[in-house]
Tab-separated table of C-alpha atoms in Angstrom:
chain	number	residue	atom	x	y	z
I	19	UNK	CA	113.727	152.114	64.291
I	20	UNK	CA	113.681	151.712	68.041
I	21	UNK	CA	115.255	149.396	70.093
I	22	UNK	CA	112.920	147.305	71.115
I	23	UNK	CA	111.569	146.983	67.450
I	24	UNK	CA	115.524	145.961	67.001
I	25	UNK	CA	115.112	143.266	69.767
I	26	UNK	CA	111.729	141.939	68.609
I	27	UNK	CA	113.346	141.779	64.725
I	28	UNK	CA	116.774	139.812	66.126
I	29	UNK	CA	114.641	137.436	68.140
I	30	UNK	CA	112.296	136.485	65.467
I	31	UNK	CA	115.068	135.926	63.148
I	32	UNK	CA	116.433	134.111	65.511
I	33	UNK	CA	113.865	132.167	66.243
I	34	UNK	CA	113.378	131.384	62.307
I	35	UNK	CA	116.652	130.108	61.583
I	36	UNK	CA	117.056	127.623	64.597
I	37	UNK	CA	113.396	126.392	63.192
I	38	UNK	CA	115.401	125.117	59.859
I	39	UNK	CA	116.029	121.910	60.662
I	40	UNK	CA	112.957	121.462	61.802
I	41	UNK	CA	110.997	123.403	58.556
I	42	UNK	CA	113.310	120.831	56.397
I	43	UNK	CA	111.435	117.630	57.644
I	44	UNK	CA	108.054	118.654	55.992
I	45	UNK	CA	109.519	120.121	53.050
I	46	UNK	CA	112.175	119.393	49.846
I	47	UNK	CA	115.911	120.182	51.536
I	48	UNK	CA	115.964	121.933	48.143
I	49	UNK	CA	113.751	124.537	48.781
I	50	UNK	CA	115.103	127.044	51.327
I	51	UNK	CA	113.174	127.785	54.880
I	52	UNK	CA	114.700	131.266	54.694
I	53	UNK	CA	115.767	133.746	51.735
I	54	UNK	CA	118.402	136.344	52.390
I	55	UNK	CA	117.906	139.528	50.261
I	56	UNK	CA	120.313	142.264	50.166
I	57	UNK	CA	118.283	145.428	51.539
I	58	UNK	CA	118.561	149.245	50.891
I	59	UNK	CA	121.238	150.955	52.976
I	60	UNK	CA	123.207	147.561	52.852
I	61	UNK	CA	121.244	145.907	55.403
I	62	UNK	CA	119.536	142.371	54.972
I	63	UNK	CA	116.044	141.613	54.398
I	64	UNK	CA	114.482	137.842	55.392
I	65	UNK	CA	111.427	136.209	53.221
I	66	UNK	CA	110.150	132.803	54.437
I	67	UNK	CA	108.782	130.037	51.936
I	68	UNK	CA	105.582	128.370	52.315
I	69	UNK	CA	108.071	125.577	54.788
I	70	UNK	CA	106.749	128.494	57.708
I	71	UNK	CA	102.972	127.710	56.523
I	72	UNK	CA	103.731	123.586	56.911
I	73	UNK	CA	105.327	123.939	59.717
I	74	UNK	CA	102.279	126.129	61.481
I	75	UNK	CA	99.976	123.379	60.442
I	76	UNK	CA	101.796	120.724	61.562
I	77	UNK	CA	102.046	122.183	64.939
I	78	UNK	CA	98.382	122.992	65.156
I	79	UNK	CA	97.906	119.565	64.443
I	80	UNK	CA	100.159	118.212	67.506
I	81	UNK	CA	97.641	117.778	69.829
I	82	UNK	CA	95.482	115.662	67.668
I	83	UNK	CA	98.606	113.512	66.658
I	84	UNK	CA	99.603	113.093	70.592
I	85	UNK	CA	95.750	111.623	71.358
I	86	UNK	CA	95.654	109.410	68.477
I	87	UNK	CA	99.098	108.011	67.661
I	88	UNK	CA	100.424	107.896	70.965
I	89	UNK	CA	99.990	106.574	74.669
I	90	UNK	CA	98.981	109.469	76.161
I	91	UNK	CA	95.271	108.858	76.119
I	92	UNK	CA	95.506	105.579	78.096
I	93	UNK	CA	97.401	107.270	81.089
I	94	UNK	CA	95.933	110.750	81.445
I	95	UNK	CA	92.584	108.998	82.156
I	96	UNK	CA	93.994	105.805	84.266
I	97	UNK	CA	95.442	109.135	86.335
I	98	UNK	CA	92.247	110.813	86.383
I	99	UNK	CA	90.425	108.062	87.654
I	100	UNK	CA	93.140	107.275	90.211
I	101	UNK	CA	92.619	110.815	91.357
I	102	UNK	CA	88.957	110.479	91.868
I	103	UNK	CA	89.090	107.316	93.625
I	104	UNK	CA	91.476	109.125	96.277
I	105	UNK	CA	89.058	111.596	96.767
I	106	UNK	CA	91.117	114.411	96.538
I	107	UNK	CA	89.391	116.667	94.596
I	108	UNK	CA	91.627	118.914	92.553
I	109	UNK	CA	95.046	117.392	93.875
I	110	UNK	CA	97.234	116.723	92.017
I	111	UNK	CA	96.327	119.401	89.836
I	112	UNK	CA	95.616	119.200	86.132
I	113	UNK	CA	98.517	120.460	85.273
I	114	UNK	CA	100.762	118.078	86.899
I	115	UNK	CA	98.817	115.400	85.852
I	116	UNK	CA	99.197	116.248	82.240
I	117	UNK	CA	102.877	116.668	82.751
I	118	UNK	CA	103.173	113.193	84.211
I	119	UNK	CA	101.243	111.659	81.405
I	120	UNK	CA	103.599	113.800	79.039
I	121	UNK	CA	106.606	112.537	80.160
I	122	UNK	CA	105.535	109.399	81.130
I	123	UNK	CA	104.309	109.046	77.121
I	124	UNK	CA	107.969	110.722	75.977
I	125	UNK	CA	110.024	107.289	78.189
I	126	UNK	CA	107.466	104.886	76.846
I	127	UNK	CA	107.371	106.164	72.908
I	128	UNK	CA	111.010	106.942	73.139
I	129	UNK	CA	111.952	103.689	70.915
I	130	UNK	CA	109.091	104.736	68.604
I	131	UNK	CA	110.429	108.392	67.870
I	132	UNK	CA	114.514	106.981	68.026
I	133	UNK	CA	113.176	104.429	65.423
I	134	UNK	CA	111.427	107.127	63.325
I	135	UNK	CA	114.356	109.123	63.646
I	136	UNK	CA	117.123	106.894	62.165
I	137	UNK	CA	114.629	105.058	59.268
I	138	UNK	CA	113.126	108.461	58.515
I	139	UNK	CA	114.472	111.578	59.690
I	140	UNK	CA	118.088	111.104	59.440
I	141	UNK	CA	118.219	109.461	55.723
I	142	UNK	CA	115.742	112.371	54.910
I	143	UNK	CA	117.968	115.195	55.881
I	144	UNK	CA	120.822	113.863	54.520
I	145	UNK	CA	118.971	113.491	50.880
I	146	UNK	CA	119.226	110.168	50.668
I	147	UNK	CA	115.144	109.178	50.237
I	148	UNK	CA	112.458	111.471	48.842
I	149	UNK	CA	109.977	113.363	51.337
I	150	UNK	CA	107.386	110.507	50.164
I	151	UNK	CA	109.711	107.723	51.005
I	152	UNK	CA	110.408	109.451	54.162
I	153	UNK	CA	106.559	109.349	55.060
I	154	UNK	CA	106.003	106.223	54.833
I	155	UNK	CA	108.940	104.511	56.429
I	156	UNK	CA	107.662	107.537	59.680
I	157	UNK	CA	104.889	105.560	59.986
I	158	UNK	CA	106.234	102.495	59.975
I	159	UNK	CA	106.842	102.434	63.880
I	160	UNK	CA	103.723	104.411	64.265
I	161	UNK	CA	101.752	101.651	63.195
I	162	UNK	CA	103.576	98.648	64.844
I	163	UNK	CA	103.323	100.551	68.716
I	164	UNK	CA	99.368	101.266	67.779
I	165	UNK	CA	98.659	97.691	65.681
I	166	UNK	CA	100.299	96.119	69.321
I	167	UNK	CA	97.847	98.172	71.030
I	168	UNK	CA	94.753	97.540	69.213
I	169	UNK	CA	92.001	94.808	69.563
I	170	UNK	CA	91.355	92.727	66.760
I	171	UNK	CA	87.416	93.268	67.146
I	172	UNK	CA	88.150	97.034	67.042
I	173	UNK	CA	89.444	96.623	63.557
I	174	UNK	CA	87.057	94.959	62.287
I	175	UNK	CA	84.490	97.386	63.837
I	176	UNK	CA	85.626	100.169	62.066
I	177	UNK	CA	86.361	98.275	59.317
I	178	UNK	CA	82.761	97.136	59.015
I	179	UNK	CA	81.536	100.648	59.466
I	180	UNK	CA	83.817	101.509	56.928
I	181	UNK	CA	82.396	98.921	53.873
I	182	UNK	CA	86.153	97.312	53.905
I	183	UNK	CA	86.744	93.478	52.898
I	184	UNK	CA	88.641	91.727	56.059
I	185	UNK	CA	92.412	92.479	55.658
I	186	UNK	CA	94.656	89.752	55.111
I	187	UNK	CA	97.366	91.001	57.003
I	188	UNK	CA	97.948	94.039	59.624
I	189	UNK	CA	99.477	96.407	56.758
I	190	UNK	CA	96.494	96.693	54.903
I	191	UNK	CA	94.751	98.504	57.885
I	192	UNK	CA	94.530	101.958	56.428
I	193	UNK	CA	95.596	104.355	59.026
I	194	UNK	CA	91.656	105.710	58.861
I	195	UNK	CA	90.840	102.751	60.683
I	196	UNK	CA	93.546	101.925	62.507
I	197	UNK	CA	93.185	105.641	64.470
I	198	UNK	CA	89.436	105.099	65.908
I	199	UNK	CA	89.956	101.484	66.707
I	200	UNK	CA	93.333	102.903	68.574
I	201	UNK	CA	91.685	104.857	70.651
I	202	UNK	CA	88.362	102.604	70.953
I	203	UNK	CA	91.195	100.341	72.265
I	204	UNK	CA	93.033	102.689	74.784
I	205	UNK	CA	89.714	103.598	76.404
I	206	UNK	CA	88.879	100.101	77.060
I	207	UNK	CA	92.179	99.288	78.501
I	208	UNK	CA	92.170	102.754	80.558
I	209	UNK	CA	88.964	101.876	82.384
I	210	UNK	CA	89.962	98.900	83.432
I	211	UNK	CA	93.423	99.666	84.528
I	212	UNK	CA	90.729	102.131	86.270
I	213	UNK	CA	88.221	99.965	87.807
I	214	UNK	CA	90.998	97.573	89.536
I	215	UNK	CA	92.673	101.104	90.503
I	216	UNK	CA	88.727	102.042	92.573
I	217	UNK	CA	88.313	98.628	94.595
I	218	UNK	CA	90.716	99.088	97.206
I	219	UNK	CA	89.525	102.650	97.828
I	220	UNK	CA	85.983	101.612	97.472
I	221	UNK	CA	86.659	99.112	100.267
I	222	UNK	CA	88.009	101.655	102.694
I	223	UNK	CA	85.148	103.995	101.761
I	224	UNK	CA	82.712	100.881	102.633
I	225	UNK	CA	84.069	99.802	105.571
I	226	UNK	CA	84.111	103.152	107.120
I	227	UNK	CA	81.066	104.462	106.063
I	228	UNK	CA	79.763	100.986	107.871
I	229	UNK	CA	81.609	102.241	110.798
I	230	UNK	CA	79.947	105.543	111.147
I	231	UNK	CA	76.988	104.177	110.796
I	232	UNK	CA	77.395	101.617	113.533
I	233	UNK	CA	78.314	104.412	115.620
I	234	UNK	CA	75.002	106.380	114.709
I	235	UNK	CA	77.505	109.012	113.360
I	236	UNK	CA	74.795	109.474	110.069
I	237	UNK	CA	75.810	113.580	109.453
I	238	UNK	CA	79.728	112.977	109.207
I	239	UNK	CA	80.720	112.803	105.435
I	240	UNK	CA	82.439	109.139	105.423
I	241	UNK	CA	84.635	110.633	103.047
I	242	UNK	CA	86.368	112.823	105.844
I	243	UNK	CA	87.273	109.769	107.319
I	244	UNK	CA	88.555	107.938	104.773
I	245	UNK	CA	90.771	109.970	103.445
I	246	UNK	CA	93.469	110.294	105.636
I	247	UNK	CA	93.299	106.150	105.511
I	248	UNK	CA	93.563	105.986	101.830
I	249	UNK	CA	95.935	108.306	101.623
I	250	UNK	CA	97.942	106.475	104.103
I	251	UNK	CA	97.276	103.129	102.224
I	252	UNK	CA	98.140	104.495	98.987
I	253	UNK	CA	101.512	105.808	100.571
I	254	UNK	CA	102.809	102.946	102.127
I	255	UNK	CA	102.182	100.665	98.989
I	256	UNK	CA	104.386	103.151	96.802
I	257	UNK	CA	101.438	103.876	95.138
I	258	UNK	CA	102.740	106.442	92.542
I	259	UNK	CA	105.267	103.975	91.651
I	260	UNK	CA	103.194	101.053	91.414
I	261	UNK	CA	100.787	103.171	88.965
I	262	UNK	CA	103.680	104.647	86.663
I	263	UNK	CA	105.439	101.220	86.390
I	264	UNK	CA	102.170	99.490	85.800
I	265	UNK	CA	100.943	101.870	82.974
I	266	UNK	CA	104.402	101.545	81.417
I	267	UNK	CA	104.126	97.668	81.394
I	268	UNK	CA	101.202	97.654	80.556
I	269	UNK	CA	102.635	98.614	76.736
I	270	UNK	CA	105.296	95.981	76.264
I	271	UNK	CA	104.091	93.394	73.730
């Protein structure tokens, strides 16, 4: 065996059993992640369980899970729009702005996951409630942070579409409602933390497109101009700071 076959073999093992406690949320804490098998020669062979398989798919399924449960939705698009209406083309980048909204989701769900930690995660691991219970208290604060979020007429949209009688109280919204009239929700409220994001740059574009056209300057891009001007604006208000502390306010109930 060569040695970096030996390095690839430690690292993946490696990798496997600091993924444990993470395998053992999706799984019975009965049924071991990783099985240890005395080898020929007296080495040590590793099998994983079908906790590897759960895990993959529950990964895969992240990105859906971080769109639809989550406030990520709501701020990567208030950010795109803020973008546009500065004009400045590919700056920031995409990258940054999905990091923004990442972290900027992570401070405002952090009393979501800390709740679904202690009701949840922490009894779970411990073996004090099944992997069912365990489910369904983890969506308990799910469903409060998106129920908060979430018109009323959305519901019943979806609810209509959906052949359901009118629920009597917010815990009999099955989550295969409550997820499309989420988002229905978040892209409502995104636009028009948008729209009042565009006036004042729409202003400066007027006025100095109104300019250069007073000045018979017709063949210069008005969008040269105002640049530098919103830019300047958007500086001198804070602007960055006004956006991230708005967005976050904008989900306390």
């Amino acid at each position: 065996m060569s040695l970096s076959y030996k390095l690839i073999s430690r690292s993946l093992t490696g990798l496997v059993l600091f993924s444990i406690p993470v395998i053992s949320v999706i799984a019975e804490p009965s049924l071991p992640a990783v099985i240890i098998e005395e080898a020929a020669g007296g080495g040590k062979s590793y099998s994983l369980s079908i906790q590897v398989l759960a895990l993959m798919t529950m990964l895969s399924l992240l990105p859906a899970l971080l769109l639809t449960m989550t406030s990520f939705t709501r701020i990567i698009i208030v950010l795109s729009i803020l973008r546009q209406a500065l004009g400045t083309a590919q700056t920031p980048s995409n990258q940054i702005l999905i990091g923004l909204s990442l972290f900027l989701s992570l401070f405002i769900m952090a009393p979501v996951f800390t709740e679904a930690y202690h009701e949840a995660y922490q009894p779970y691991i411990s073996e004090q409630i099944s992997a069912d219970e365990a489910l369904q208290k983890l969506q308990v604060p799910f469903r409060k942070f998106m129920l908060a979020q979430t018109r009323e007429d959305d519901i019943g949209l979806f609810s209509r579409i959906a052949n359901h009688e009118p629920y009597e109280t917010a815990d009999d919204v099955p989550f295969t409602v409550l997820m499309p009239a989420f988002l229905t929700s978040e892209l409502k409220t995104a636009f028009q933390i948008g729209f009042m994001l565009f006036i004042p740059f729409l202003i400066i574009d007027l006025v100095v497109a109104s300019v250069l056209m007073a000045m018979g300057m017709m063949m210069l891009s008005p969008l040269i101009i105002s640049l530098p001007f919103k830019l300047m604006l958007f500086v001198l208000v804070d602007g960055w700071a006004l956006v991230m502390g708005t967005l976050a306010a904008s989900f306390v109930v």
